[in-house]
Coordinates of C-alpha atoms and ligand atoms in Angstrom, one line a residue:
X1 CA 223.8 -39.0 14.5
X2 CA 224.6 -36.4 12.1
X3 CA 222.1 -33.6 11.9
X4 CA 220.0 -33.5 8.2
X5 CA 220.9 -30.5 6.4
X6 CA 218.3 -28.1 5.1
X7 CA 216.3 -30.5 2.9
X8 CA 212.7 -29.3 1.7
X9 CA 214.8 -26.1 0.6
X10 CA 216.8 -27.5 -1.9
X11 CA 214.8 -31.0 -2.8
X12 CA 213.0 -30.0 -5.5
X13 CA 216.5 -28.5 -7.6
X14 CA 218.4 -32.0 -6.8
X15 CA 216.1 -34.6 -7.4
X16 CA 214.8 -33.1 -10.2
X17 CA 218.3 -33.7 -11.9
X18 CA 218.2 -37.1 -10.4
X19 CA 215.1 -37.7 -12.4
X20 CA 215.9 -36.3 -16.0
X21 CA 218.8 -39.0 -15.6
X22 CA 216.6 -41.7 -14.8
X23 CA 213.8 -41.7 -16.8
X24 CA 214.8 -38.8 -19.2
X25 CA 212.1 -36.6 -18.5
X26 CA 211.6 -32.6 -18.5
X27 CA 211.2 -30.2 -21.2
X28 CA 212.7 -27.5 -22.8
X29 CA 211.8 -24.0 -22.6
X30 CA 214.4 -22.4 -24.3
X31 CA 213.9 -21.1 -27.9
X32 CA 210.7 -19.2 -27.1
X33 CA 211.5 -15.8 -26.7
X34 CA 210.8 -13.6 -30.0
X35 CA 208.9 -11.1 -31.2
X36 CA 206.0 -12.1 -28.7
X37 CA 204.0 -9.4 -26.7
X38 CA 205.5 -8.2 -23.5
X39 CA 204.6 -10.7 -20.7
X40 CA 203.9 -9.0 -17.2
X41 CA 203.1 -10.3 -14.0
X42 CA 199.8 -8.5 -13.6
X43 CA 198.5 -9.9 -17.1
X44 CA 200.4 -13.2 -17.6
X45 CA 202.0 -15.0 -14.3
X46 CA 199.0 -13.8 -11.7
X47 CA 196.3 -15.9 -13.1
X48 CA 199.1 -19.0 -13.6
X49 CA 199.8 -18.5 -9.7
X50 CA 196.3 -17.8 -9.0
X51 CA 195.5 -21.4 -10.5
X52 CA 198.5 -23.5 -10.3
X53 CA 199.9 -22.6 -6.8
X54 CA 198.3 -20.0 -4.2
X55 CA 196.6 -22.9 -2.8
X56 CA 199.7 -23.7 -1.0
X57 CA 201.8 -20.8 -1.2
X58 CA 199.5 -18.4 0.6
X59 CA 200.8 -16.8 4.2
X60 CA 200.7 -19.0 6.7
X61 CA 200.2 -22.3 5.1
X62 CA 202.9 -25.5 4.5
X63 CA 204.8 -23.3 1.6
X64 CA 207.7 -21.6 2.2
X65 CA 206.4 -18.3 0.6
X66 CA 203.1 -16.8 -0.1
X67 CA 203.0 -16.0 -4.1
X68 CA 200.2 -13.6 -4.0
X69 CA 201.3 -10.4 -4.7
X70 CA 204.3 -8.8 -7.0
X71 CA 206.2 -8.1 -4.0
X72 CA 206.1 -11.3 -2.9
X73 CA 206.8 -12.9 -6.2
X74 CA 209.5 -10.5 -7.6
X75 CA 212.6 -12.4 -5.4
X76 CA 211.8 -15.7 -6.7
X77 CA 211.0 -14.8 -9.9
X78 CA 214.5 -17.2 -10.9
X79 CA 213.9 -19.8 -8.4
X80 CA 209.9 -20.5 -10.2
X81 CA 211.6 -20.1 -13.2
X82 CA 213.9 -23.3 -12.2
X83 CA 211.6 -25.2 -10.4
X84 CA 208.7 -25.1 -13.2
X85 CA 211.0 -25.4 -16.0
X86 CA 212.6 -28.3 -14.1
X87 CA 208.9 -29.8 -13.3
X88 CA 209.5 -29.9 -9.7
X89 CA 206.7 -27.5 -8.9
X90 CA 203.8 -28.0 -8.5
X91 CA 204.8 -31.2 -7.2
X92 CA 203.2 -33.3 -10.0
X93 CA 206.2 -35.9 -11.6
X94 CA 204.8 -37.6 -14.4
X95 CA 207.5 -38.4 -17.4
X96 CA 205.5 -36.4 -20.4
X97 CA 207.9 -37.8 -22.9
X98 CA 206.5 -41.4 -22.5
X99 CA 203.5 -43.3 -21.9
X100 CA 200.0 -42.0 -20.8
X101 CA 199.3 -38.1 -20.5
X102 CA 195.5 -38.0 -19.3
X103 CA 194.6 -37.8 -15.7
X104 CA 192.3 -36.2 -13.1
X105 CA 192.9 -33.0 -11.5
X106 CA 196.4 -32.6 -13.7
X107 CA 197.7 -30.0 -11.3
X108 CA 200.8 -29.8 -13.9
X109 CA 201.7 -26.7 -15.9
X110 CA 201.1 -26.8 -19.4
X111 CA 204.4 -26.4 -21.6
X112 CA 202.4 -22.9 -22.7
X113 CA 202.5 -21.7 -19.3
X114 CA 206.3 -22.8 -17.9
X115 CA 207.0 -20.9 -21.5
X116 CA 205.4 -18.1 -20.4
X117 CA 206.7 -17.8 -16.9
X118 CA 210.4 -18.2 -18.4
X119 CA 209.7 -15.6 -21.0
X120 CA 208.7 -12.9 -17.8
X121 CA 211.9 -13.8 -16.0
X122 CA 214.3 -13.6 -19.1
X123 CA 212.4 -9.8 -19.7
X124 CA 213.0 -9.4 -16.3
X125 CA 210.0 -9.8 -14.4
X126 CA 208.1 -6.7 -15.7
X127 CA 204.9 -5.9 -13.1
X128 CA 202.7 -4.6 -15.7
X129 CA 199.6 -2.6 -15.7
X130 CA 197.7 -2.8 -12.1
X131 CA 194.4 -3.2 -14.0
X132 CA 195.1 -6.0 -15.3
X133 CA 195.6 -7.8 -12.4
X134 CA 192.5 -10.7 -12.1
X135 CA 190.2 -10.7 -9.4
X136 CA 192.0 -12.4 -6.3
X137 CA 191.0 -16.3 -6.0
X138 CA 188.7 -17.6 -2.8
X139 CA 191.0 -19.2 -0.2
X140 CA 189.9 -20.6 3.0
X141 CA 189.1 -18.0 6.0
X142 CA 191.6 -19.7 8.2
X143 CA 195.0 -18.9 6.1
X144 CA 196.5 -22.4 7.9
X145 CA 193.8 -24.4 6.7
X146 CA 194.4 -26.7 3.8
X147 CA 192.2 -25.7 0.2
X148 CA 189.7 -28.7 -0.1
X149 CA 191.0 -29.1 -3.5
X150 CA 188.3 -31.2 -5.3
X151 CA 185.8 -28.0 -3.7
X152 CA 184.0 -28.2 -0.3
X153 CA 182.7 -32.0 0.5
X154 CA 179.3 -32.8 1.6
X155 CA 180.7 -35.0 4.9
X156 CA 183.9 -34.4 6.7
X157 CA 185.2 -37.1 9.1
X158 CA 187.3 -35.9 11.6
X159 CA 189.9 -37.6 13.6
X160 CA 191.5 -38.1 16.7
X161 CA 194.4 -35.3 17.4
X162 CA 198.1 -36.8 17.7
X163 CA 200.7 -35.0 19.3
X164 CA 204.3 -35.5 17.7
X165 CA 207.6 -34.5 19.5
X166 CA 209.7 -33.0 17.8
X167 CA 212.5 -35.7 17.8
X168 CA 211.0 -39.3 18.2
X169 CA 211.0 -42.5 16.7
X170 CA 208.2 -43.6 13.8
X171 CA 205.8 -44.9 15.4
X172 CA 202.6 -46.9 14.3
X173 CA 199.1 -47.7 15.8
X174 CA 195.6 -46.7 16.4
X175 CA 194.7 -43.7 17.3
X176 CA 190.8 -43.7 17.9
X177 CA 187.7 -43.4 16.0
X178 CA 184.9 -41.3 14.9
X179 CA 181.5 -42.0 14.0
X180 CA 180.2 -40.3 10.6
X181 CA 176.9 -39.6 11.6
X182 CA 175.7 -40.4 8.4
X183 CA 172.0 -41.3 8.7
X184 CA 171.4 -43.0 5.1
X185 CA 173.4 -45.2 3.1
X186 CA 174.7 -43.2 0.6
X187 CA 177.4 -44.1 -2.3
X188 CA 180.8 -42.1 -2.2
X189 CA 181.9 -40.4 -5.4
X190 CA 185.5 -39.0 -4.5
X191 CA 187.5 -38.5 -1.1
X192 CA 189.8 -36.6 0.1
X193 CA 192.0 -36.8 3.2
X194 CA 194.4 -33.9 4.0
X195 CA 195.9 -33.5 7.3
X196 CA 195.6 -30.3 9.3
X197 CA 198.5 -29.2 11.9
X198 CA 199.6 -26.5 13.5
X199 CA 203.1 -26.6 12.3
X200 CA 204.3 -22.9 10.8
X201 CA 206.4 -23.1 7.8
X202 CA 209.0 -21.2 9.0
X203 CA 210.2 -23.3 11.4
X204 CA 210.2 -25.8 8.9
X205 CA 212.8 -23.9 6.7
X206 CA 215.2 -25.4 9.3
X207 CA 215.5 -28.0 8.0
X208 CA 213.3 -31.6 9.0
X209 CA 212.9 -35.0 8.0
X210 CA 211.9 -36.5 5.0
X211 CA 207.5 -35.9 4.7
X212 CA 208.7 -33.1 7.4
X213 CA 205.5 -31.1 6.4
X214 CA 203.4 -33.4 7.7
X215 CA 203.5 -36.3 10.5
X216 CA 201.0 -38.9 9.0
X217 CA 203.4 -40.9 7.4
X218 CA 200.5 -43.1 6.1
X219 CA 197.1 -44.2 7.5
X220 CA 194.6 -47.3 6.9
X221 CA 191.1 -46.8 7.9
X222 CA 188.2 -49.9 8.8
X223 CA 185.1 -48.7 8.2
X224 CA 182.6 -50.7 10.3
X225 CA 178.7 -50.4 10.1
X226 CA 176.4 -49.9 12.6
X227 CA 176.7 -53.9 13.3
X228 CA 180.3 -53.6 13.7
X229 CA 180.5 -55.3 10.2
X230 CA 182.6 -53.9 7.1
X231 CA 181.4 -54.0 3.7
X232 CA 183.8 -55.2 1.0
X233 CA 183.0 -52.4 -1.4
X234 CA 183.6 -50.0 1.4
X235 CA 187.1 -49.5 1.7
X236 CA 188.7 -45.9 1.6
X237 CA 191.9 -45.9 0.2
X238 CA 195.3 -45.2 2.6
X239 CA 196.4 -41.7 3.0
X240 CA 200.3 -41.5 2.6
X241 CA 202.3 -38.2 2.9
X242 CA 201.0 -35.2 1.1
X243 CA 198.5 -37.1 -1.3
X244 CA 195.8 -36.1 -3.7
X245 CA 192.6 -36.9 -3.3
X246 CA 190.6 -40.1 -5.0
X247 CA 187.6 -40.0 -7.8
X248 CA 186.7 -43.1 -8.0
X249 CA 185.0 -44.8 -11.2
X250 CA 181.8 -43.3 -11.9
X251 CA 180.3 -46.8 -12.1
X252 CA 181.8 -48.2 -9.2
X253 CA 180.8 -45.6 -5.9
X254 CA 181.8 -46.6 -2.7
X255 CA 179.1 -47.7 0.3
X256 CA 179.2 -45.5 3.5
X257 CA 176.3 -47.1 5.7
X258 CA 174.3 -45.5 7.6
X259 CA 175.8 -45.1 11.4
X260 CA 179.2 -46.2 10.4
X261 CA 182.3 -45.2 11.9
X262 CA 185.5 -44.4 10.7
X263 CA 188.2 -47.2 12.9
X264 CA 192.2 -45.0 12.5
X265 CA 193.2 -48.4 13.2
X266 CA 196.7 -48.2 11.1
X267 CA 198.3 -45.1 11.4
X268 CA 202.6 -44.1 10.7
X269 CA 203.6 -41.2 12.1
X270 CA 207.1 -39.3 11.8
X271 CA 208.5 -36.5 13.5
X272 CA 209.4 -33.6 11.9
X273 CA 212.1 -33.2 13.8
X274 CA 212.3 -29.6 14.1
X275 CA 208.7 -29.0 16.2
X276 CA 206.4 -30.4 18.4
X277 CA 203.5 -31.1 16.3
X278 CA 199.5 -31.5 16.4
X279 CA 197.8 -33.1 13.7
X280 CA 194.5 -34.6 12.8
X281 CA 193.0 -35.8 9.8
X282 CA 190.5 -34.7 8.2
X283 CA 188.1 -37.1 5.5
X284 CA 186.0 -35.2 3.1
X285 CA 183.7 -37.4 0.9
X286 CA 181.9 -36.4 -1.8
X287 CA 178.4 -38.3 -2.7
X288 CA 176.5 -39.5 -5.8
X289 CA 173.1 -38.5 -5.7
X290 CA 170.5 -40.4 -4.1
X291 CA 168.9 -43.4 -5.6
X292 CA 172.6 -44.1 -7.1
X293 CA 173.7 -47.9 -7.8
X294 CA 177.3 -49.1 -8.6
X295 CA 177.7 -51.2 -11.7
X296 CA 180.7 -52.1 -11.2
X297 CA 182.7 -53.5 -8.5
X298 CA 186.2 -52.4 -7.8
X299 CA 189.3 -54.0 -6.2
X300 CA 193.1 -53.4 -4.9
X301 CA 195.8 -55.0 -6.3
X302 CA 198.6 -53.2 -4.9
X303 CA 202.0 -55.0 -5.4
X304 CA 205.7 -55.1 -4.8
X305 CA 208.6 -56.3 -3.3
X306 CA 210.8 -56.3 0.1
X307 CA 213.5 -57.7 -1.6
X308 CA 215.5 -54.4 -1.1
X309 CA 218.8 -54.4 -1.8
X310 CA 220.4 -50.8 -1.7
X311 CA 224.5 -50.5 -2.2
X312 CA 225.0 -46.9 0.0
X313 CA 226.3 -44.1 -1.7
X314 CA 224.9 -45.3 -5.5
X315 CA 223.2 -42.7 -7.5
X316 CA 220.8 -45.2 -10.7
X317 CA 219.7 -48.5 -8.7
X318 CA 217.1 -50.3 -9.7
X319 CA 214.6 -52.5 -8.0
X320 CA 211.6 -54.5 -10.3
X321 CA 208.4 -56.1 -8.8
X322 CA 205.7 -58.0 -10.7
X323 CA 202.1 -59.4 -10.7
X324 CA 199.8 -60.8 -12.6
X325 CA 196.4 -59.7 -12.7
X326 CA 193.8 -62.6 -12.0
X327 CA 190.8 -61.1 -14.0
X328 CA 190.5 -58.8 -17.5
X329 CA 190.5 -55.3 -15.8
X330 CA 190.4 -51.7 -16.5
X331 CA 193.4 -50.3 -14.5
X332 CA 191.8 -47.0 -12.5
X333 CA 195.5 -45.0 -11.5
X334 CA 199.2 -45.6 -11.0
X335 CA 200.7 -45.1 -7.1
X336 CA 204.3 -45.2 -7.1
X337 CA 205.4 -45.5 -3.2
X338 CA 208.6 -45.5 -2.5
X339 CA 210.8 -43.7 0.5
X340 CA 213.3 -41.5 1.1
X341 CA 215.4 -42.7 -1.5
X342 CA 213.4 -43.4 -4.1
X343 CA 213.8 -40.7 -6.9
X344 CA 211.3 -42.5 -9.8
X345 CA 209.5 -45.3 -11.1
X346 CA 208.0 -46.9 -14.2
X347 CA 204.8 -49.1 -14.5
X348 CA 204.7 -51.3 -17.6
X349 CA 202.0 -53.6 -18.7
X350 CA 203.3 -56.9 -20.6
X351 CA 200.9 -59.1 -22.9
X352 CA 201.4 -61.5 -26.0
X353 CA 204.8 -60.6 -26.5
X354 CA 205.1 -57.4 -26.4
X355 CA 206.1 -54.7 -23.1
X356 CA 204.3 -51.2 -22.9
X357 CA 205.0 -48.5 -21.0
X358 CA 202.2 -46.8 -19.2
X359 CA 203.9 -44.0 -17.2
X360 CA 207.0 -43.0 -16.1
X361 CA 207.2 -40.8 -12.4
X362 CA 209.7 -39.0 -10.9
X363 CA 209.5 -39.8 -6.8
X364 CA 209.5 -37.0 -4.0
X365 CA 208.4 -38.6 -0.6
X366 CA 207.3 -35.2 1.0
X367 CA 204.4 -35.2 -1.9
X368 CA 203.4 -39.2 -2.7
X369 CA 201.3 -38.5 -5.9
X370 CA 198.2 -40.9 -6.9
X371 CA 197.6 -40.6 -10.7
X372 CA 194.5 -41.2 -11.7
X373 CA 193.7 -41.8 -15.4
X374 CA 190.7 -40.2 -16.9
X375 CA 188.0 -42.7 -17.8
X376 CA 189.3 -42.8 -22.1
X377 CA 193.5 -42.9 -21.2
X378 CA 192.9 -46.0 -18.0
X379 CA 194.4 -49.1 -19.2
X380 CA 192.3 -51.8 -20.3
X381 CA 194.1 -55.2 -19.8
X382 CA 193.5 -58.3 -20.1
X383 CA 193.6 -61.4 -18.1
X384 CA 197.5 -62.8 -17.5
X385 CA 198.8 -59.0 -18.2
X386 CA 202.2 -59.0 -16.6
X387 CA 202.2 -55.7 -14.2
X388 CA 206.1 -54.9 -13.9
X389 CA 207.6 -52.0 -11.8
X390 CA 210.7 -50.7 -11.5
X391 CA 211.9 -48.4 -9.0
X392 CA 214.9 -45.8 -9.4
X393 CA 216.7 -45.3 -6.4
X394 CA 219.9 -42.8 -5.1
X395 CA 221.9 -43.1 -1.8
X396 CA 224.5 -40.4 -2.5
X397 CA 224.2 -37.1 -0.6
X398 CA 222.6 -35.9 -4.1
X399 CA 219.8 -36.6 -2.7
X400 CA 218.8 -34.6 -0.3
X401 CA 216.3 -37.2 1.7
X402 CA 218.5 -39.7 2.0
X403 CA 219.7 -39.5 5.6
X404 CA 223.1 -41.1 5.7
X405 CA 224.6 -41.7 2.5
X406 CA 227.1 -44.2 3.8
X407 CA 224.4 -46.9 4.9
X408 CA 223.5 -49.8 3.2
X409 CA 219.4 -49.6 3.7
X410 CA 217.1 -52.2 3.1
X411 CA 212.7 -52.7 3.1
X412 CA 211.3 -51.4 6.0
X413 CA 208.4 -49.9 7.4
X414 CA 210.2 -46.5 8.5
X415 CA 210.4 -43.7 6.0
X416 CA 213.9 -43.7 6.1
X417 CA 213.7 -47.2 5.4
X418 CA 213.2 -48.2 1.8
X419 CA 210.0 -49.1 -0.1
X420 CA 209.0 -50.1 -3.4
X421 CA 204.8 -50.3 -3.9
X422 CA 202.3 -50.1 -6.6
X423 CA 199.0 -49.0 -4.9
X424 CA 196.5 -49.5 -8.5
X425 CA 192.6 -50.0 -7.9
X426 CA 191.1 -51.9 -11.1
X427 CA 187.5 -52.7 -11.9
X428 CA 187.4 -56.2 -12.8
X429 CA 185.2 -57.3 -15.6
X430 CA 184.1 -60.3 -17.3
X431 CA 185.4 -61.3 -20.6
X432 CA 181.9 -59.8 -22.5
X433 CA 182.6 -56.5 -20.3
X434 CA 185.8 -56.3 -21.3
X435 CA 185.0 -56.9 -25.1
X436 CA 182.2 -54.0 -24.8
X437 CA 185.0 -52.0 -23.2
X438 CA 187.8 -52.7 -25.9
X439 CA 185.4 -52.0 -28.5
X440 CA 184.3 -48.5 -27.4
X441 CA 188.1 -48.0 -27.0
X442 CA 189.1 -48.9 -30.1
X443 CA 186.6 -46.0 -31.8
X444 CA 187.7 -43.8 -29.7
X445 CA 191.2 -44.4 -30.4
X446 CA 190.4 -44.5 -34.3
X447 CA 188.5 -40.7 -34.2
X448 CA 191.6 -39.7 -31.8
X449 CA 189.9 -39.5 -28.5
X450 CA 191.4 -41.9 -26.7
X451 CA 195.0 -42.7 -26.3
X452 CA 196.2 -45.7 -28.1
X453 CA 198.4 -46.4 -25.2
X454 CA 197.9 -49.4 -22.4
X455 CA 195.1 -50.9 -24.6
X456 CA 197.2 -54.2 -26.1
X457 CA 193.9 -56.2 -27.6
X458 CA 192.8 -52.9 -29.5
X459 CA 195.2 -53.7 -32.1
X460 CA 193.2 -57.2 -32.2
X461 CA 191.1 -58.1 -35.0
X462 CA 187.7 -56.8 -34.3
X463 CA 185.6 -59.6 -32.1
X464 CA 189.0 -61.2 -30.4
X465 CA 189.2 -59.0 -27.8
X466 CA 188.1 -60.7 -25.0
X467 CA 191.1 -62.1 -22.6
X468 CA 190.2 -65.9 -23.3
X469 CA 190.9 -64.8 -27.1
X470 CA 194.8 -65.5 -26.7
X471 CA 194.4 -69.3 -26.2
X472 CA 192.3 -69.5 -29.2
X473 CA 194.8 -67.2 -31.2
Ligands
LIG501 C1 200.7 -28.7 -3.1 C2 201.3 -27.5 -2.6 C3 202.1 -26.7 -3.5 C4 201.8 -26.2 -4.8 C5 200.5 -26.5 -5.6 C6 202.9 -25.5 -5.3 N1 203.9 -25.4 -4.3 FE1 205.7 -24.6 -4.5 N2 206.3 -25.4 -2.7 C7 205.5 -26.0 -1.9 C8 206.2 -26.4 -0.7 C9 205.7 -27.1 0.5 C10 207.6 -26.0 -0.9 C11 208.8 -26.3 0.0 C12 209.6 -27.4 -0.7 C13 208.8 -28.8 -0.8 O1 208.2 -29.2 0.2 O2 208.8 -29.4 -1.9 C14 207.6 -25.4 -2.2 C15 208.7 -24.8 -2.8 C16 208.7 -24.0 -3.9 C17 209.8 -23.3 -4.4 C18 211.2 -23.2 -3.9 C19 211.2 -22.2 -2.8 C20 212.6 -21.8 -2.4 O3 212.9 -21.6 -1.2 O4 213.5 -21.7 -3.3 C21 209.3 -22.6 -5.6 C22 210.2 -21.6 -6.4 C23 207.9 -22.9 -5.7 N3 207.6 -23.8 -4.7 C24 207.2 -22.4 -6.7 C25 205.9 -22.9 -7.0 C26 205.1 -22.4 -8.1 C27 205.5 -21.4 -9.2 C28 203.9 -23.1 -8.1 C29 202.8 -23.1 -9.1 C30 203.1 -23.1 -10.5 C31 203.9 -24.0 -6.9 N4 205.2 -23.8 -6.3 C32 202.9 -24.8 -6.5 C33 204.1 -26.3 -2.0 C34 203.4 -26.2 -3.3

């Protein structure tokens, strides 16, 4: 076995190059400089860092480096430069030069801000004037504790711990349960999972696995009510490595019985392989208020493929996987899961002829990213859509998660196995909902508040745009 070199060091730089090939995306920052005001750290690049990344890069938690203070931020002032210009950090990978731009909890940069930050560096990192340094940020008491980052939740579900050796194979299975102690029904408005370990970063900058910060590879959760029964519009989505938390559809809240418990009936986990580790998740839901009724319903459709076929050593392989969706539906975010070789993917949305492109992702598996589209940008699509992905893979030692260049690798269920998965939730409506829907779109689109993208029977004559209209067309 051949040792893996240091990877979460140098990922981000590498891949990053992978994915401007790919899918051509990135952005410029050059050209900027001029007869602008001086940009300091205390008045410019603190707040940016207070907002954008001090809730990992604090002492003590999963980044490498605390960015709190000048001192701290002065030797990397080149290496932020890079890695924001380059998009890589904060690990958010949507392709801004195509398809759909609006999403909750965007923890992107804005172009304005990567500007900014490359302007300091070129000037040379000036510190500034210490009063104008902003108020520090709150963080959480316990510096190894992760930031709850849609703020504090009003139930947290606690699992079982695992212990993880250092060096061991994947492994999946249950681990336990916990009840919730909930004593009403009540509907859930967002969750977030986030695993807590005792890991310390800097035995981490040794090197590791791929998803090396973390050792819940993924994790599928049964809710059962106090009758041992699960409700269908109950289901909490699967935590994979390092993801964001869910909002779900204001219409369409999500039932947490009374006296139910929380089954960890599914769980992947994945060494390290530097440290012995202990980890536990940790659910936090958030609640409508009381009295609150769905409207909607909401459903899964995840899709892909195990035909994997990857040549070793090959930098720009492609893999496409396709459904069709069953019932007119407004498509709620866009999942890309792939593995350790998988560097990108696109999600297109094909109807009457013509092929749209709703995003475009670069792919890091130590940071699987949900995207969820803000209720005016998700995609409303009618019946018989076409969903396509396609994934972007690289074998070659280029990237710096793929194990061993030299192997062929196919599907499987490891993670340095190969994947290729859409996880999209969708409210389903009838063809009346979905003319209501289109309607309202269309306005918004025509007074430039909505995007124009992923929306194909908006460009219908008014009153068609229900998905039955294209057999009468
Ligand atoms: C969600 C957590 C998170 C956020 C938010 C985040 N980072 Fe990171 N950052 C990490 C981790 C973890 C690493 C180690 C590499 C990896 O896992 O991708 C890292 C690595 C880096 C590196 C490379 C360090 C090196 O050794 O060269 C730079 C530079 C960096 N981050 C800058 C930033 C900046 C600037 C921001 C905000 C604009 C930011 N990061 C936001 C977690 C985060």
């Amino acid at each position: 076995m051949v040792e893996p070199p240091n990877r979460l060091r140098r990922l981000s730089a590498v891949l990053t190059s992978t994915v401007l090939a790919v899918v051509g995306s990135g952005s410029s920052v050059s050209g900027q400089a001029g007869l602008q005001a001086e940009v300091t750290f205390t008045k410019d690049i603190a707040p940016i860092l207070q907002q954008k990344c001090q809730s990992c890069h604090r002492p003590n938690y999963i980044a490498p480096m605390a960015l709190m203070t000048y001192e701290q931020v002065r030797p990397y002032a080149r290496a932020i430069r890079q890695q924001t210009a380059q998009r890589t950090m904060p690990p958010w990978y949507i392709d801004r030069t195509i398809g759909i731009q609006s999403f909750k909890s965007d923890m992107s940069l804005s172009d304005e801000q990567i500007g900014t930050i490359a302007r300091w560096v070129e000037a040379g990192a000036p510190e500034g004037s210490p009063g104008d340094l902003p108020p520090p940020i709150a963080l959480p008491e316990v510096s190894s504790s992760p930031v709850w980052e849609l703020g504090e939740p009003d139930l947290i579900v606690r699992s079982p711990t695992v212990t993880v050796k250092a060096v061991a194979p994947d492994w999946w299975g249950a681990i336990g349960e916990t009840p919730t102690g909930l004593a009403e029904d009540r509907y859930v408005r967002s969750v977030e999972i986030r695993e807590v370990n005792d890991v310390d970063p800097r035995e981490l900058a040794r090197g590791g696995t791929v998803g090396g910060l973390f050792v819940f590879h993924h994790a599928n959760f049964g809710l059962a009510g106090p009758d041992g029964q699960t409700d269908p519009q109950s289901r909490i989505p699967a935590h994979e490595v390092g993801r964001n938390p869910d909002q779900f559809d204001p219409r369409a809240g999500r039932l947490l019985r009374a006296g139910s418990t929380i089954l960890f009936f599914d769980n992947h986990l994945h060494a390290n392989g530097v440290v012995e580790t202990n980890a536990h998740l940790e659910l936090g839901f958030r609640f409508h208020p009381k009295g609150y009724k769905p409207t909607m319903e909401y459903r899964g459709i995840g899709f892909g493929t195990t035909e994997v076929d990857l040549r070793p050593n090959e930098a720009n392989q492609e893999i496409d996987a396709y459904t069709v969706l069953q019932e007119n539906a407004k498509i709620l975010n866009f999942e890309p899961h792939l593995h350790a070789t998988g560097v990108g993917m696109c999600f297109q949305a094909i109807w009457g002829g013509r092929t749209e492109t709703l995003n475009c992702a670069g792919y890091n598996h130590n940071w699987v990213r949900n995207y969820q589209y803000t209720d005016d940008s998700a995609p409303l699509l009618p019946k018989g859509t076409i969903l396509k992905i396609t994934g972007y893979f690289d074998t070659t030692a280029k990237n710096p998660l793929v194990y061993e260049p030299r192997n062929w690798t196919g599907w499987g269920n490891r993670s340095v196995d190969n994947m290729i998965v859409n996880l999209p939730y969708v409210v389903p409506m009838t063809d009346e909902q979905f003319a209501e829907a289109v309607d309202e779109r269309r306005k918004k689109i025509a007074a430039g508040q909505a995007t124009p993208i992923g929306c194909p029977t908006c460009y219908l004559p008014e009153g068609a745009a229900a998905g039955s209209s294209r057999a009468s067309r």
